[in-house]
């Protein structure tokens, strides 16, 4: 018997988007949050920079909108950009009410105000931050609030396997989501969970690449599940590579916030010379796609393992106060950033495309929503503007919460879900197969579908991914599920979507740069894929 859990609202994912939504909904609903690892383990926790919103009287919503549109290279949905910028301040004020403490300073009149920093692509200082560990402050604050709420249950160490859908009770031809199959990593048993409303908030898919700034959990689970259920995806070819990740054998996936460059850090070649002014008049403050390509180009041209980010010309106390996390981390590795430049390389950082949704987070399937990095709202276009990511989580979580609260049924009866059938599967004795496929996938995605692409590389990648899919599908049918198998199954699906979107775009725009089509077309639209096997 498959153990069945029941709730009003199931939120799959425990980052800024999922926790914000849970807190908004728990007044009116019984909520379950599914967290693949510990509650705090996700991309939100590791976000350093901050959140963009207009708090300065010299700034404006229209300027924030314009900066976002420019960074998005002509592919942003302008209505979505306006909606997000207009709601930014209210969402930040809600976050402050929850207890998140952002850095403050005294102005020339001695008045205390928020310390606003500036990042690449922004025309004004508008980034609220908590030193250089903003994500940690947000994640831990929201997690504490969630844990204290009587109507929120937290399922830690649970993987979502697949969504459960049926015909709509009012219209049998319309598909609606009624919950999900989930794998309890504690008991190693498959369970199910019924929900009136299911929300995917699982984050991005940067783990599909060999080098990434993201934590291990960023394996594209929500995008893959939604695709298998029949949702459309869009703009998966636009993978943002953060220009500056720490290059050190013991560093793991450590990001060096864009705020370093916002506060004057310079990018240098191994000989100490600067190179960004040769690539863009905005130099180090150019959007991320330009900076990442410039670093990639210089590394390949010189045969260098890395470039260098130098903030040592700033006062030592300033560096330690503004970037304490980075200072301590690099110091532990033998690098004193007050005196030395930091070795850096680009790494996969953010998924700009995702599951198509409207302004309330609704997908193509009734009662199924998607919010945060895994969704495609139209905000980011061909390249995300720095510090708009956490903002998107907050704005669309609040919007989804309003729609869900207004459409929840009172005293809804729980339905019996179909049993999970594992009668014909066995325990795997070939875990090495998963590890080999995992390594192969991430390596060829980095080599063939990375910062610079060609048609031939994409064709090779598609051929390899189709072979892997067949192997993994066969493995999935014959063996019991495991965390690595579930993540690999999802990653290989997301890899296919990225490659197919990239092959459809016959131009270079934003984060998608191909040597075969180096020019940018006069007019361009979002790349939309429909799963033909699901109608």
XYZ file of C-alpha atoms in Angstrom:
535
model
C 0.000 0.000 0.000
C 1.232 3.470 -0.905
C 0.957 5.791 2.069
C -1.223 8.776 1.112
C -0.796 12.226 2.678
C -3.424 14.954 2.261
C -3.422 18.765 2.323
C -5.086 21.791 0.780
C -1.902 23.127 -0.788
C 1.276 21.248 -1.712
C 4.373 23.398 -2.284
C 7.267 21.499 -3.836
C 10.380 23.510 -3.002
C 11.553 25.404 0.065
C 13.394 28.488 -1.204
C 12.274 32.121 -1.169
C 9.351 31.473 -3.541
C 7.982 28.419 -1.738
C 8.351 29.769 1.796
C 6.869 33.159 0.861
C 3.860 31.459 -0.723
C 3.390 29.178 2.299
C 3.337 32.098 4.732
C 0.821 34.004 2.601
C -1.483 30.958 2.272
C -1.348 29.432 5.750
C -4.012 31.801 7.099
C -6.602 30.056 4.917
C -5.205 26.602 4.119
C -3.378 23.548 5.402
C -0.018 23.660 3.632
C 2.656 21.045 3.089
C 6.164 22.125 2.031
C 8.252 19.439 0.357
C 12.005 19.996 0.762
C 14.408 17.696 -1.070
C 17.123 18.197 1.530
C 17.253 20.168 4.781
C 14.834 23.116 4.708
C 17.556 25.714 4.135
C 19.451 23.856 1.396
C 18.737 25.662 -1.868
C 19.859 28.484 -4.126
C 18.177 31.173 -2.009
C 20.433 30.445 0.964
C 23.572 31.006 -1.133
C 22.442 34.216 -2.859
C 24.893 36.941 -1.885
C 24.027 40.143 -3.716
C 20.544 41.296 -2.761
C 17.136 42.305 -4.113
C 16.396 45.129 -6.526
C 13.679 47.654 -5.641
C 13.256 51.423 -5.850
C 13.923 52.917 -2.395
C 15.998 55.941 -3.454
C 14.195 59.193 -4.280
C 16.607 59.736 -7.179
C 15.637 56.376 -8.686
C 12.356 55.437 -10.389
C 10.270 52.406 -11.314
C 10.603 53.386 -14.972
C 14.409 53.308 -14.646
C 14.246 49.826 -13.069
C 11.968 48.733 -15.921
C 14.290 50.170 -18.542
C 17.377 48.516 -17.036
C 15.567 45.161 -16.987
C 14.468 45.521 -20.613
C 17.984 46.428 -21.757
C 19.537 43.456 -19.938
C 16.845 41.179 -21.392
C 18.047 42.035 -24.917
C 14.636 42.609 -26.458
C 12.931 39.438 -25.220
C 11.362 40.573 -21.942
C 7.595 40.770 -21.640
C 7.204 44.485 -20.908
C 3.918 44.054 -19.044
C 5.567 41.528 -16.709
C 8.572 43.783 -16.166
C 6.311 46.713 -15.221
C 4.231 44.486 -12.936
C 7.334 43.218 -11.132
C 8.979 46.629 -10.682
C 5.726 48.204 -9.478
C 5.240 45.521 -6.808
C 8.885 45.338 -5.741
C 8.849 47.782 -2.856
C 5.695 46.363 -1.237
C 7.164 42.846 -1.372
C 10.418 44.044 0.201
C 8.470 45.798 2.943
C 6.623 42.525 3.630
C 9.981 40.770 3.885
C 11.193 43.401 6.349
C 8.007 42.852 8.391
C 8.896 39.146 8.587
C 12.151 40.124 10.274
C 14.730 40.269 7.485
C 17.322 42.898 8.401
C 18.895 44.768 5.495
C 22.020 46.888 5.886
C 21.557 50.538 6.742
C 23.718 53.683 6.702
C 23.494 57.324 7.743
C 23.086 59.922 4.998
C 24.714 63.372 4.913
C 21.947 64.738 7.176
C 22.542 62.033 9.759
C 19.311 60.210 8.841
C 19.367 56.390 8.787
C 18.407 54.775 5.506
C 18.955 51.482 3.702
C 22.395 50.998 2.203
C 21.769 50.483 -1.489
C 24.430 48.943 -3.677
C 24.682 48.823 -7.457
C 25.271 45.845 -9.722
C 25.926 45.279 -13.411
C 23.202 46.589 -15.726
C 21.629 48.893 -13.099
C 21.602 52.639 -13.707
C 21.079 53.435 -10.005
C 21.903 52.068 -6.587
C 18.806 50.012 -5.795
C 20.010 46.712 -4.316
C 18.940 46.065 -0.723
C 21.275 43.590 0.925
C 22.327 41.979 4.172
C 26.115 42.351 3.862
C 27.108 39.737 1.263
C 24.799 37.013 2.609
C 21.351 38.342 1.671
C 19.955 34.958 0.681
C 20.977 33.415 3.981
C 19.205 36.185 5.893
C 16.022 35.729 3.849
C 16.040 31.924 3.929
C 16.663 31.556 7.639
C 14.131 34.249 8.578
C 11.349 32.774 6.424
C 12.215 29.222 7.514
C 11.905 30.234 11.173
C 8.492 31.788 10.498
C 7.318 28.690 8.632
C 8.430 26.337 11.419
C 6.371 28.315 13.931
C 3.141 28.176 11.894
C 0.569 25.619 13.049
C -0.958 25.120 9.581
C 2.303 24.411 7.762
C 3.847 20.939 7.740
C 7.401 20.499 6.481
C 8.431 17.257 4.757
C 12.240 17.342 4.763
C 14.306 14.921 2.679
C 11.493 14.148 0.261
C 11.900 14.065 -3.539
C 8.915 14.757 -5.780
C 8.831 12.024 -8.432
C 5.951 12.973 -10.730
C 2.721 14.947 -10.702
C -0.618 13.116 -10.514
C -3.195 14.451 -12.964
C -6.741 13.512 -13.985
C -9.546 14.845 -16.150
C -11.289 17.915 -14.746
C -14.502 16.982 -12.905
C -16.395 19.666 -14.825
C -14.742 18.985 -18.169
C -13.222 15.537 -18.603
C -11.023 16.696 -21.471
C -9.187 19.269 -19.344
C -6.276 18.003 -17.306
C -5.947 19.023 -13.676
C -3.292 18.269 -11.075
C -4.402 16.545 -7.861
C -1.055 15.945 -6.187
C 2.204 14.088 -6.620
C 4.132 10.906 -5.987
C 6.945 11.591 -3.533
C 9.932 9.593 -2.351
C 10.630 9.601 1.368
C 14.413 9.538 1.588
C 14.230 8.789 5.307
C 12.275 5.523 4.921
C 13.222 4.974 1.229
C 9.529 4.461 0.429
C 7.353 6.020 -2.260
C 4.303 7.890 -0.902
C 1.626 10.034 -2.504
C 0.128 13.357 -1.488
C -3.261 14.752 -2.490
C -3.681 18.515 -2.783
C -6.305 20.876 -4.132
C -3.501 23.057 -5.430
C 0.054 22.027 -6.269
C 2.812 24.595 -6.642
C 6.213 23.880 -8.152
C 8.943 26.086 -6.660
C 11.959 23.834 -7.188
C 14.464 26.367 -8.546
C 16.631 26.151 -11.631
C 18.600 23.521 -13.500
C 22.213 24.710 -13.471
C 23.390 21.363 -12.141
C 23.060 20.177 -15.747
C 26.471 21.828 -16.276
C 29.865 20.613 -15.106
C 30.673 23.924 -13.397
C 27.932 25.705 -11.493
C 27.499 28.141 -8.618
C 24.323 26.319 -7.555
C 23.925 23.813 -4.732
C 23.447 20.118 -5.531
C 19.650 20.308 -5.311
C 19.337 22.535 -8.429
C 18.556 19.661 -10.784
C 15.592 21.007 -12.749
C 13.073 18.716 -11.028
C 10.031 20.987 -11.343
C 10.674 21.842 -14.993
C 11.036 18.156 -15.897
C 7.932 17.101 -13.936
C 5.808 19.872 -15.453
C 7.026 18.968 -18.958
C 6.203 15.280 -18.456
C 2.730 16.305 -17.248
C 2.125 18.362 -20.407
C 3.128 21.960 -19.621
C 4.832 24.172 -22.176
C 8.317 25.529 -21.524
C 9.960 28.623 -22.976
C 13.406 30.170 -23.471
C 15.362 27.252 -22.037
C 18.339 28.202 -24.231
C 19.063 31.204 -22.000
C 21.311 29.870 -19.239
C 23.032 32.604 -17.296
C 26.673 31.966 -16.509
C 27.796 34.021 -13.548
C 31.069 35.648 -14.575
C 32.842 35.337 -11.251
C 32.981 32.092 -9.327
C 35.982 31.452 -7.124
C 38.598 29.331 -8.909
C 40.266 27.137 -6.314
C 40.464 23.344 -5.940
C 39.010 23.528 -2.419
C 36.396 26.221 -3.040
C 33.535 24.028 -4.231
C 30.799 26.165 -5.799
C 31.510 29.547 -4.235
C 30.047 32.610 -5.933
C 31.679 36.050 -5.843
C 28.818 38.525 -5.786
C 28.379 41.108 -8.515
C 28.303 43.706 -5.757
C 32.114 43.439 -5.684
C 32.196 44.962 -9.161
C 29.437 47.351 -8.129
C 31.771 48.634 -5.418
C 34.715 49.055 -7.789
C 36.400 45.647 -8.239
C 38.294 45.331 -11.561
C 38.730 42.279 -13.765
C 42.335 41.626 -14.731
C 44.355 39.245 -16.865
C 47.095 37.145 -15.198
C 49.582 39.933 -16.042
C 47.475 42.451 -14.109
C 46.070 44.357 -17.111
C 42.347 45.153 -17.344
C 40.311 43.838 -20.280
C 36.628 44.723 -19.803
C 36.919 48.273 -21.254
C 37.898 46.614 -24.559
C 34.625 44.650 -24.630
C 32.021 47.150 -23.404
C 31.929 50.822 -22.455
C 30.293 49.833 -19.141
C 33.398 47.734 -18.398
C 32.961 45.650 -15.227
C 29.383 46.894 -14.834
C 28.205 45.451 -18.146
C 25.444 42.780 -17.958
C 26.504 39.295 -16.982
C 26.364 37.730 -20.446
C 28.884 40.237 -21.774
C 31.227 39.879 -18.794
C 31.062 36.061 -18.838
C 31.827 35.911 -22.585
C 34.723 38.345 -22.142
C 36.277 36.197 -19.397
C 35.686 33.036 -21.442
C 37.283 34.683 -24.506
C 40.364 35.872 -22.603
C 40.856 32.479 -20.935
C 40.708 30.695 -24.296
C 42.861 33.300 -26.065
C 45.588 33.144 -23.428
C 45.203 29.479 -22.534
C 44.684 30.621 -18.941
C 42.912 28.648 -16.227
C 41.239 31.761 -14.841
C 41.071 35.560 -14.782
C 41.323 37.743 -11.651
C 38.938 40.030 -9.765
C 40.719 42.770 -7.844
C 39.223 44.941 -5.110
C 42.477 45.355 -3.161
C 42.656 49.087 -4.033
C 39.716 49.687 -1.654
C 40.338 50.297 2.076
C 40.791 47.068 4.019
C 38.067 47.942 6.542
C 35.580 48.703 3.744
C 36.166 45.276 2.185
C 35.792 43.431 5.492
C 32.585 45.307 6.404
C 30.862 44.946 3.025
C 32.048 41.454 2.071
C 32.656 39.535 5.307
C 31.567 36.150 3.910
C 33.834 36.425 0.884
C 36.712 37.744 2.984
C 36.486 34.828 5.441
C 36.051 32.201 2.726
C 38.997 33.379 0.636
C 41.137 33.908 3.738
C 40.544 30.256 4.673
C 41.964 29.332 1.266
C 45.057 31.490 1.700
C 43.862 34.517 -0.318
C 43.767 37.953 1.320
C 41.425 39.987 -0.899
C 42.476 43.227 0.809
C 45.916 42.689 -0.768
C 45.513 40.123 -3.576
C 43.294 39.632 -6.637
C 40.847 36.709 -6.576
C 41.086 33.938 -9.225
C 37.705 33.622 -11.015
C 35.971 31.601 -13.752
C 32.410 31.714 -15.146
C 29.961 29.036 -13.959
C 26.348 28.137 -14.750
C 24.237 30.204 -12.402
C 20.626 30.837 -13.403
C 17.917 29.359 -15.634
C 16.183 32.282 -17.371
C 13.572 30.118 -19.107
C 11.197 27.600 -17.608
C 7.587 26.511 -17.308
C 5.198 28.997 -18.894
C 2.916 30.780 -16.407
C 0.652 33.825 -16.222
C 0.924 36.631 -13.668
C -0.714 34.434 -11.030
C 1.786 31.607 -11.584
C -0.798 29.363 -13.281
C 0.524 26.767 -15.739
C -1.225 25.053 -18.670
C -2.623 22.434 -16.248
C -5.501 23.355 -13.930
C -4.628 23.576 -10.207
C -0.895 23.503 -11.012
C 1.301 26.566 -10.458
C 4.984 27.348 -10.924
C 6.899 30.189 -9.264
C 10.500 31.300 -8.863
C 13.462 30.364 -11.022
C 11.786 27.328 -12.601
C 9.006 29.455 -14.104
C 8.945 31.533 -17.270
C 7.149 34.805 -16.542
C 8.779 36.890 -19.260
C 10.666 39.011 -16.702
C 14.203 38.033 -17.656
C 14.079 37.757 -21.447
C 17.412 36.731 -22.927
C 19.408 37.674 -19.820
C 18.429 38.281 -16.196
C 19.280 41.628 -14.641
C 21.225 41.181 -11.406
C 19.134 40.964 -8.205
C 15.827 40.517 -10.046
C 15.733 36.795 -9.197
C 14.772 36.913 -5.521
C 12.443 39.769 -6.429
C 10.604 37.557 -8.936
C 10.188 34.899 -6.224
C 8.531 37.384 -3.866
C 6.312 39.156 -6.395
C 4.902 36.054 -8.045
C 4.546 34.107 -4.787
C 2.327 36.895 -3.487
C 0.333 37.031 -6.731
C -0.133 33.243 -6.750
C -1.198 33.331 -3.104
C -4.008 35.794 -3.862
C -5.330 33.666 -6.747
C -5.064 30.403 -4.782
C -6.747 31.842 -1.672
C -9.656 33.103 -3.766
C -10.181 29.743 -5.516
C -9.668 27.209 -2.706
C -12.686 25.056 -1.907
C -13.802 25.032 1.715
C -14.174 21.590 3.349
C -12.819 19.910 0.259
C -12.926 16.101 0.294
C -9.658 14.307 -0.209
C -9.514 11.857 -3.114
C -7.917 8.441 -3.125
C -4.879 8.589 -5.396
C -3.691 5.751 -7.649
C -1.255 3.330 -6.019
C 2.434 3.533 -6.909
C 3.337 0.315 -8.723
C 6.812 -1.038 -8.015
C 5.877 -4.720 -8.202
C 8.281 -5.369 -11.087
C 11.331 -3.400 -9.940
C 14.389 -4.557 -8.035
C 17.173 -2.941 -6.005
C 19.952 -1.676 -8.235
C 23.409 -3.154 -7.945
C 24.771 -0.840 -10.638
C 24.892 2.614 -9.043
C 28.076 3.186 -11.048
C 25.915 3.433 -14.187
C 24.117 6.461 -12.739
C 27.390 8.103 -11.737
C 28.884 7.545 -15.192
C 25.822 8.935 -16.992
C 25.678 11.875 -14.603
C 29.290 12.839 -15.318
C 28.910 12.379 -19.076
C 25.780 14.554 -19.230
C 27.258 17.474 -17.305
C 30.522 17.368 -19.224
C 29.062 17.407 -22.744
C 26.538 20.102 -21.755
C 29.474 22.263 -20.621
C 31.508 21.535 -23.759
C 28.712 21.719 -26.366
C 25.930 23.889 -24.890
C 27.974 26.358 -22.832
C 28.823 30.054 -23.108
C 29.671 29.827 -26.838
C 27.767 27.387 -29.090
C 27.725 26.099 -32.677
C 25.125 24.130 -34.613
C 27.443 21.129 -34.837
C 28.048 21.142 -31.084
C 24.308 21.306 -30.436
C 23.647 18.419 -32.841
C 26.261 16.323 -31.063
C 24.749 17.190 -27.696
C 21.239 16.228 -28.852
C 22.485 12.879 -30.153
C 24.242 12.152 -26.849
C 21.275 13.220 -24.736
C 18.863 11.001 -26.685
C 21.115 7.996 -26.094
C 21.291 8.822 -22.399
C 17.516 9.215 -22.170
C 16.962 5.711 -23.514
C 19.455 4.249 -21.030
C 17.993 6.141 -18.093
C 14.367 5.329 -19.017
C 15.206 1.637 -19.107
C 17.037 1.899 -15.785
C 14.107 3.817 -14.223
C 11.605 1.126 -15.286
C 13.626 -1.737 -13.811
C 15.067 -0.439 -10.545
C 13.788 1.200 -7.386
C 14.085 4.958 -7.227
C 16.937 6.789 -5.523
C 17.882 10.433 -5.178
C 20.604 10.207 -7.831
C 18.354 8.359 -10.280
C 15.493 10.843 -9.873
C 17.800 13.834 -10.322
C 19.534 12.285 -13.332
C 16.172 11.504 -14.959
C 15.127 15.126 -14.512
C 18.464 16.613 -15.579
C 18.616 14.656 -18.819
C 15.079 15.836 -19.645
C 15.981 19.470 -18.951
C 19.178 19.072 -21.002
C 17.089 17.984 -23.987
C 14.827 21.041 -23.595
C 17.834 23.386 -23.400
C 19.390 21.867 -26.533
C 16.137 21.904 -28.522
C 15.469 25.548 -27.646
C 19.052 26.483 -28.545
C 18.755 24.744 -31.922
C 15.582 26.684 -32.729
C 17.157 30.099 -32.135
C 18.933 31.136 -35.337
C 20.604 34.248 -33.902
C 22.844 35.370 -31.054
C 20.961 37.230 -28.344
C 21.690 37.754 -24.680
C 22.917 34.547 -23.086
C 22.588 32.500 -26.275
C 25.698 33.073 -28.391
C 26.352 30.892 -31.447
C 29.253 31.246 -33.873
C 27.004 30.099 -36.749
C 24.501 32.930 -36.225
C 26.520 35.753 -34.616
C 24.055 38.530 -35.524
C 20.946 39.560 -33.603
C 17.700 39.519 -35.596
C 15.635 42.695 -35.856
C 12.604 40.923 -34.416
C 12.527 37.869 -32.226
C 10.110 35.925 -30.043
C 10.319 33.567 -27.111
C 11.228 29.973 -27.961
C 8.246 27.842 -26.894
C 8.217 24.039 -26.763
C 5.059 21.914 -26.459
C 5.183 18.300 -25.300
C 3.390 16.592 -28.206
C 3.063 13.330 -26.286
C 0.800 15.074 -23.759
C -1.332 17.128 -26.136
